Short mmCIF file of C-alpha atoms in Angstrom, two decimals:
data_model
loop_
_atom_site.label_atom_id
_atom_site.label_comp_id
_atom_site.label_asym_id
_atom_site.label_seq_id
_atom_site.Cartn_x
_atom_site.Cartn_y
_atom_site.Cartn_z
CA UNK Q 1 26.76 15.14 11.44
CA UNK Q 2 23.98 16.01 14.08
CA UNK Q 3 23.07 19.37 12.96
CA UNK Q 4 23.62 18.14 9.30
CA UNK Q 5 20.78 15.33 9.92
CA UNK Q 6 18.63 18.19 11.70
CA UNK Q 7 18.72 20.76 8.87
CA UNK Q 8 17.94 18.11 6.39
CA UNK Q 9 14.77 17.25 8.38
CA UNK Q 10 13.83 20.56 8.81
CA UNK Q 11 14.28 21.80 5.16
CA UNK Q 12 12.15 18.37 4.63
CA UNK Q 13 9.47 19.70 6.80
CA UNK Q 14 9.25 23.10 5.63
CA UNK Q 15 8.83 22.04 1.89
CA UNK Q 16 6.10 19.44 2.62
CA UNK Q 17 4.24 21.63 4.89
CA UNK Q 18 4.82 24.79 2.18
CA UNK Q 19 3.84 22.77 -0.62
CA UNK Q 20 0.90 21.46 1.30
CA UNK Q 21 -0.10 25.29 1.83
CA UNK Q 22 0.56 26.02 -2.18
CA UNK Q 23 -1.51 23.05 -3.36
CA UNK Q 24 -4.16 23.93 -0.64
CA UNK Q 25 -3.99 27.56 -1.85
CA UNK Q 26 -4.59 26.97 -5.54
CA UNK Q 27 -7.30 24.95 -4.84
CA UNK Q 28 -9.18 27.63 -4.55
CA UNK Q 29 -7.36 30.99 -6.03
CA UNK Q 30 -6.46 31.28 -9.36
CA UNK Q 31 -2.82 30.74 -10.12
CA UNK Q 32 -1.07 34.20 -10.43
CA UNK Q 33 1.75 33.80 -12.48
CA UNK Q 34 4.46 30.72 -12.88
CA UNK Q 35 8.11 30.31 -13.20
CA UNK Q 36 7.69 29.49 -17.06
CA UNK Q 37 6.00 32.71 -17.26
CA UNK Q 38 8.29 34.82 -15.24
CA UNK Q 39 11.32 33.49 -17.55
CA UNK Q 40 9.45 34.58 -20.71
CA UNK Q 41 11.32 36.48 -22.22
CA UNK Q 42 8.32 37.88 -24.58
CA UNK Q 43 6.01 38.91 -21.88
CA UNK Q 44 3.42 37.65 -20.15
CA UNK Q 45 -0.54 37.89 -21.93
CA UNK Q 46 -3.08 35.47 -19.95
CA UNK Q 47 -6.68 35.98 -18.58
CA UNK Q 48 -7.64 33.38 -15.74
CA UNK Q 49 -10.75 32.19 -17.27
CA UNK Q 50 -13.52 29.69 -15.34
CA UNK Q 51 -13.54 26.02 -16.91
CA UNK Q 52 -17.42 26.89 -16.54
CA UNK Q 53 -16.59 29.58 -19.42
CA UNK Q 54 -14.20 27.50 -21.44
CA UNK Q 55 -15.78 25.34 -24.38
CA UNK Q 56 -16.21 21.66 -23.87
CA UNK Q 57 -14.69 21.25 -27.51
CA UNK Q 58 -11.54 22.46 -25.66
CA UNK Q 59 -11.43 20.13 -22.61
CA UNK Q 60 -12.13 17.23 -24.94
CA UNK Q 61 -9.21 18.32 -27.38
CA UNK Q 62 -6.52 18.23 -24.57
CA UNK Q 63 -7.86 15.00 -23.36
CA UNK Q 64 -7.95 13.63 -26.97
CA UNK Q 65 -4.80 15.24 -27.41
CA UNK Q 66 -2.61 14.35 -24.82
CA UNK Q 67 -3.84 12.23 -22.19
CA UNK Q 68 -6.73 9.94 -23.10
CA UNK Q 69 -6.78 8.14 -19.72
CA UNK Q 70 -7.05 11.43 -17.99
CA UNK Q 71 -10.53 10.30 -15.99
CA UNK Q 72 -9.33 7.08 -15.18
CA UNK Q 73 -5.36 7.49 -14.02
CA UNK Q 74 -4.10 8.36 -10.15
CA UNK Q 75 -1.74 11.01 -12.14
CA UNK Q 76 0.28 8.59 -14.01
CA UNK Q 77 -0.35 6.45 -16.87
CA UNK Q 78 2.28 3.66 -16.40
CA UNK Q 79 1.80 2.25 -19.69
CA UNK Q 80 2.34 5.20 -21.65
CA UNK Q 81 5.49 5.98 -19.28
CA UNK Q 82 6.37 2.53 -20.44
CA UNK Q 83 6.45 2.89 -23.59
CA UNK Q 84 8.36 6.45 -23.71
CA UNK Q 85 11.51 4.29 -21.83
CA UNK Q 86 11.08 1.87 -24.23
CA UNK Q 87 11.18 4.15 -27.25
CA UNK Q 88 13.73 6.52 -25.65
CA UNK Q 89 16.22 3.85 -25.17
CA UNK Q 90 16.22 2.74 -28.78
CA UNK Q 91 17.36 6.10 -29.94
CA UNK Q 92 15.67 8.85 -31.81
CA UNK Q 93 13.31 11.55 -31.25
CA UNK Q 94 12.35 11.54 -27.25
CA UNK Q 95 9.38 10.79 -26.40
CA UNK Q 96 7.11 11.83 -23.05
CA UNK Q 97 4.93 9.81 -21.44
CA UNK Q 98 3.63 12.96 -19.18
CA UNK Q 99 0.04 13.22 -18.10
CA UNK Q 100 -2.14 16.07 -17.91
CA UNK Q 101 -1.80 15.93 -14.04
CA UNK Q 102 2.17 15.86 -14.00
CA UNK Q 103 1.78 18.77 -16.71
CA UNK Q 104 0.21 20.69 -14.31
CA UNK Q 105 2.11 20.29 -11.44
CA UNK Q 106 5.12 20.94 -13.60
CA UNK Q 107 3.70 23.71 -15.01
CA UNK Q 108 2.19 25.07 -11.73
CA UNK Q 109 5.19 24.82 -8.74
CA UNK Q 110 8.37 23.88 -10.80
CA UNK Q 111 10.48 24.89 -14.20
CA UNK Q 112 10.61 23.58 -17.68
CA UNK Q 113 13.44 21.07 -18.52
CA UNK Q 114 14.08 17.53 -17.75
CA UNK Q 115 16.10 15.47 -15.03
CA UNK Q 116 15.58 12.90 -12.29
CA UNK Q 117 15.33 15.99 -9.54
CA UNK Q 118 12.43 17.43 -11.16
CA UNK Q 119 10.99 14.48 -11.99
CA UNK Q 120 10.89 13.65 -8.69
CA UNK Q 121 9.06 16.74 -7.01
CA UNK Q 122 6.57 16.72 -10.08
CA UNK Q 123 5.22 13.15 -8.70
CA UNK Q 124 4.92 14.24 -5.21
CA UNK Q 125 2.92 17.63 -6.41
CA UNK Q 126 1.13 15.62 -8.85
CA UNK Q 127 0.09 13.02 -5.92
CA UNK Q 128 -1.15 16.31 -3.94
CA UNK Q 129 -3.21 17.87 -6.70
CA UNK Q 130 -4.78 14.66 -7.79
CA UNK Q 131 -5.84 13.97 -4.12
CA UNK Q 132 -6.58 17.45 -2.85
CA UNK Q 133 -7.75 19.30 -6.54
CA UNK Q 134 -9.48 16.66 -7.91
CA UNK Q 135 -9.77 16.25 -11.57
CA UNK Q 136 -11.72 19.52 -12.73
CA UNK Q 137 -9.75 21.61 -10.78
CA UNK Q 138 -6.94 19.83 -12.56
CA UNK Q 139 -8.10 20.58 -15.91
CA UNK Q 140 -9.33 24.41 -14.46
CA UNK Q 141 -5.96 25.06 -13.85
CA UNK Q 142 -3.78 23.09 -16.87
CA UNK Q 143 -5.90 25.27 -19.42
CA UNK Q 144 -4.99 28.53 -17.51
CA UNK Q 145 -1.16 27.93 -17.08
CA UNK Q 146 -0.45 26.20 -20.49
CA UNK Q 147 1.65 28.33 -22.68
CA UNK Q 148 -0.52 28.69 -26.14
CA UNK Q 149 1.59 30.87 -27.69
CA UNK Q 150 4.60 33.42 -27.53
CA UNK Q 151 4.27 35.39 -24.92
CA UNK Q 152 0.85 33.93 -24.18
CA UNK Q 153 -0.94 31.48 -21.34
CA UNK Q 154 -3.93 30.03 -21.00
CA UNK Q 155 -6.53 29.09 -23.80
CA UNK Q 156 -8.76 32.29 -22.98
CA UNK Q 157 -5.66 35.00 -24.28
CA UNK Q 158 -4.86 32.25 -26.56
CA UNK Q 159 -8.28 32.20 -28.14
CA UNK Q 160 -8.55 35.88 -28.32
CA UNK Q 161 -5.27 35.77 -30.09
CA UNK Q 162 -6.05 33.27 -33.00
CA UNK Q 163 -9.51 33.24 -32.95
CA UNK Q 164 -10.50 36.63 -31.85
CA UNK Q 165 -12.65 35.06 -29.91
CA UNK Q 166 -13.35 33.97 -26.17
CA UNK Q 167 -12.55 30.33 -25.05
CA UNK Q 168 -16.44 29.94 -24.46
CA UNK Q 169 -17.20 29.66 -28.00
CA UNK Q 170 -14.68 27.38 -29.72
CA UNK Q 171 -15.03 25.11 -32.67
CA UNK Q 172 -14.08 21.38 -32.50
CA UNK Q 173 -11.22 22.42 -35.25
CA UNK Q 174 -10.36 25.41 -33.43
CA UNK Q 175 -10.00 23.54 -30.32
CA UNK Q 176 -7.54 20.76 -32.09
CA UNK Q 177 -5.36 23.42 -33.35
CA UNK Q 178 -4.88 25.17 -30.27
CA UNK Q 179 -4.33 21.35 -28.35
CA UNK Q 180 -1.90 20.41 -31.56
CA UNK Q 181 0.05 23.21 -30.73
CA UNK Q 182 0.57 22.76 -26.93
CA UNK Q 183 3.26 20.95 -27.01
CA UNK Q 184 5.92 23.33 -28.59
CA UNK Q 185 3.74 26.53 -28.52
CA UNK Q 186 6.57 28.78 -30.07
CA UNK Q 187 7.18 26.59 -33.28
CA UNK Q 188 3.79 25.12 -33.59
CA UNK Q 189 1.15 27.33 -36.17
CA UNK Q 190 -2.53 27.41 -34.86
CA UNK Q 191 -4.26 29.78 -37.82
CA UNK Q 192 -1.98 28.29 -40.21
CA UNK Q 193 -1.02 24.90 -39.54
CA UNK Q 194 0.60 22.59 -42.45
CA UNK Q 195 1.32 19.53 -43.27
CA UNK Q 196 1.82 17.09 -40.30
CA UNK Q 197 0.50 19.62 -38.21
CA UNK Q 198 -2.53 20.34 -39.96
CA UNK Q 199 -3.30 16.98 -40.54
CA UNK Q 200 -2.44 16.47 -36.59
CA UNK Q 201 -5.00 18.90 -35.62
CA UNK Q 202 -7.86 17.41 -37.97
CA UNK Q 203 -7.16 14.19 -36.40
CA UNK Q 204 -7.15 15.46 -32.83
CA UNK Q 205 -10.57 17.36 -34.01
CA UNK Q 206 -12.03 13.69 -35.21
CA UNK Q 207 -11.63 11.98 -31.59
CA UNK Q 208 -13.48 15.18 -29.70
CA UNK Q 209 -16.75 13.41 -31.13
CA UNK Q 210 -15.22 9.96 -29.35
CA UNK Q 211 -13.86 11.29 -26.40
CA UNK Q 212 -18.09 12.69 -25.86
CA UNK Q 213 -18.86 9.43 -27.11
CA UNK Q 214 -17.19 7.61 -24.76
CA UNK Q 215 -17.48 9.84 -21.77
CA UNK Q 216 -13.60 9.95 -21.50
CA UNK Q 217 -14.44 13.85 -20.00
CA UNK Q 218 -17.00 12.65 -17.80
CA UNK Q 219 -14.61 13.28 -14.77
CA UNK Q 220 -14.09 17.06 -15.38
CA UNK Q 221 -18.41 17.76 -15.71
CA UNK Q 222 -19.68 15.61 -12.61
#
């Protein structure tokens, strides 16, 4: 059982110290490519794009969007992890309780799909990127990686797609769409949304003005 006990502890060496060097890495280069886009089966379109070139109107829609607590959490917003147990166990449509931190670390170093094994090494890279990226490099990177579209990452190619426009000059509606869409980019509609979704995206596009209000970006622009 010897050597078995000292491979273990070396293989548990080797990924802390290589995911130390990733995390490190990416901290200051822009993410080349991900596993999510490697098994895309429609191609890969993306355009790394500065957050200091990417509309404000966009940051604010994610965070209005999908993780309102995203200047004020360590990674994890326990409550809303709470609650997706809560309503998962009763049946019915599953629900996430995923921040924009554990998004990125998801999206960043591991694979799509759920389980406990997963789970697990998207805490511990979510733990490094919120200590070693801080929060704008967080956000830098989540609205490079995120799949907008078919085929297409990041909110810069999927601007130019929808929009035909760069990501430096979005609308507070355009923004909404695009952030109403995240989750399932395939099935979602940005041009074209309808019914819930359209109404989804107006509503995301109504709390930009009180996530600026309330400063609930603040930690991405100090």
């Amino acid at each position: 059982m010897r050597w078995l006990v000292r491979f273990l502890f070396k293989a548990l060496i080797g990924f802390v110290g290589l995911s130390l060097l990733l995390v490190l890495l990416f901290r200051f280069v822009p993410v080349p490519v991900t596993a999510t886009m490697l098994m895309d089966a429609n191609g890969i379109t993306k355009d790394w794009t500065s957050l200091n070139n990417i509309d404000r109107n966009m940051v604010r829609a994610v965070i209005a969007a999908e993780d309102g607590k995203f200047c004020t959490h360590d990674g994890f917003d326990r409550e809303a992890i709470e609650r997706a147990i809560e309503s998962n166990a009763r049946g019915g449509r599953i629900r996430g309780g995923s921040t924009i931190s554990q998004q990125t670390a998801k999206n960043v170093f591991l694979w799509q799909g759920g389980g406990y094994v997963r789970k697990g090494f998207e805490a511990w890279f979510t733990v490094l990127i919120e200590q070693i990226w801080g929060k704008r490099r967080i956000m830098e990177v989540y609205l490079n990686v995120a799949e907008t579209g078919i085929g297409t990452y990041g909110v810069e190619a999927g601007a130019r797609r929808y929009f035909g426009s760069s990501a430096a000059s979005l609308t507070p509606l355009q923004a909404a769409r695009m952030a109403a869409a995240l989750p399932l980019p395939k099935e979602r509609s940005v041009k074209n949304p309808r019914g819930w979704l359209a109404r989804h995206g107006n509503t995301i596009s109504a709390r930009i003005g009180s996530v600026a209000r309330d400063g609930l970006d603040s930690c991405v622009y100090q």
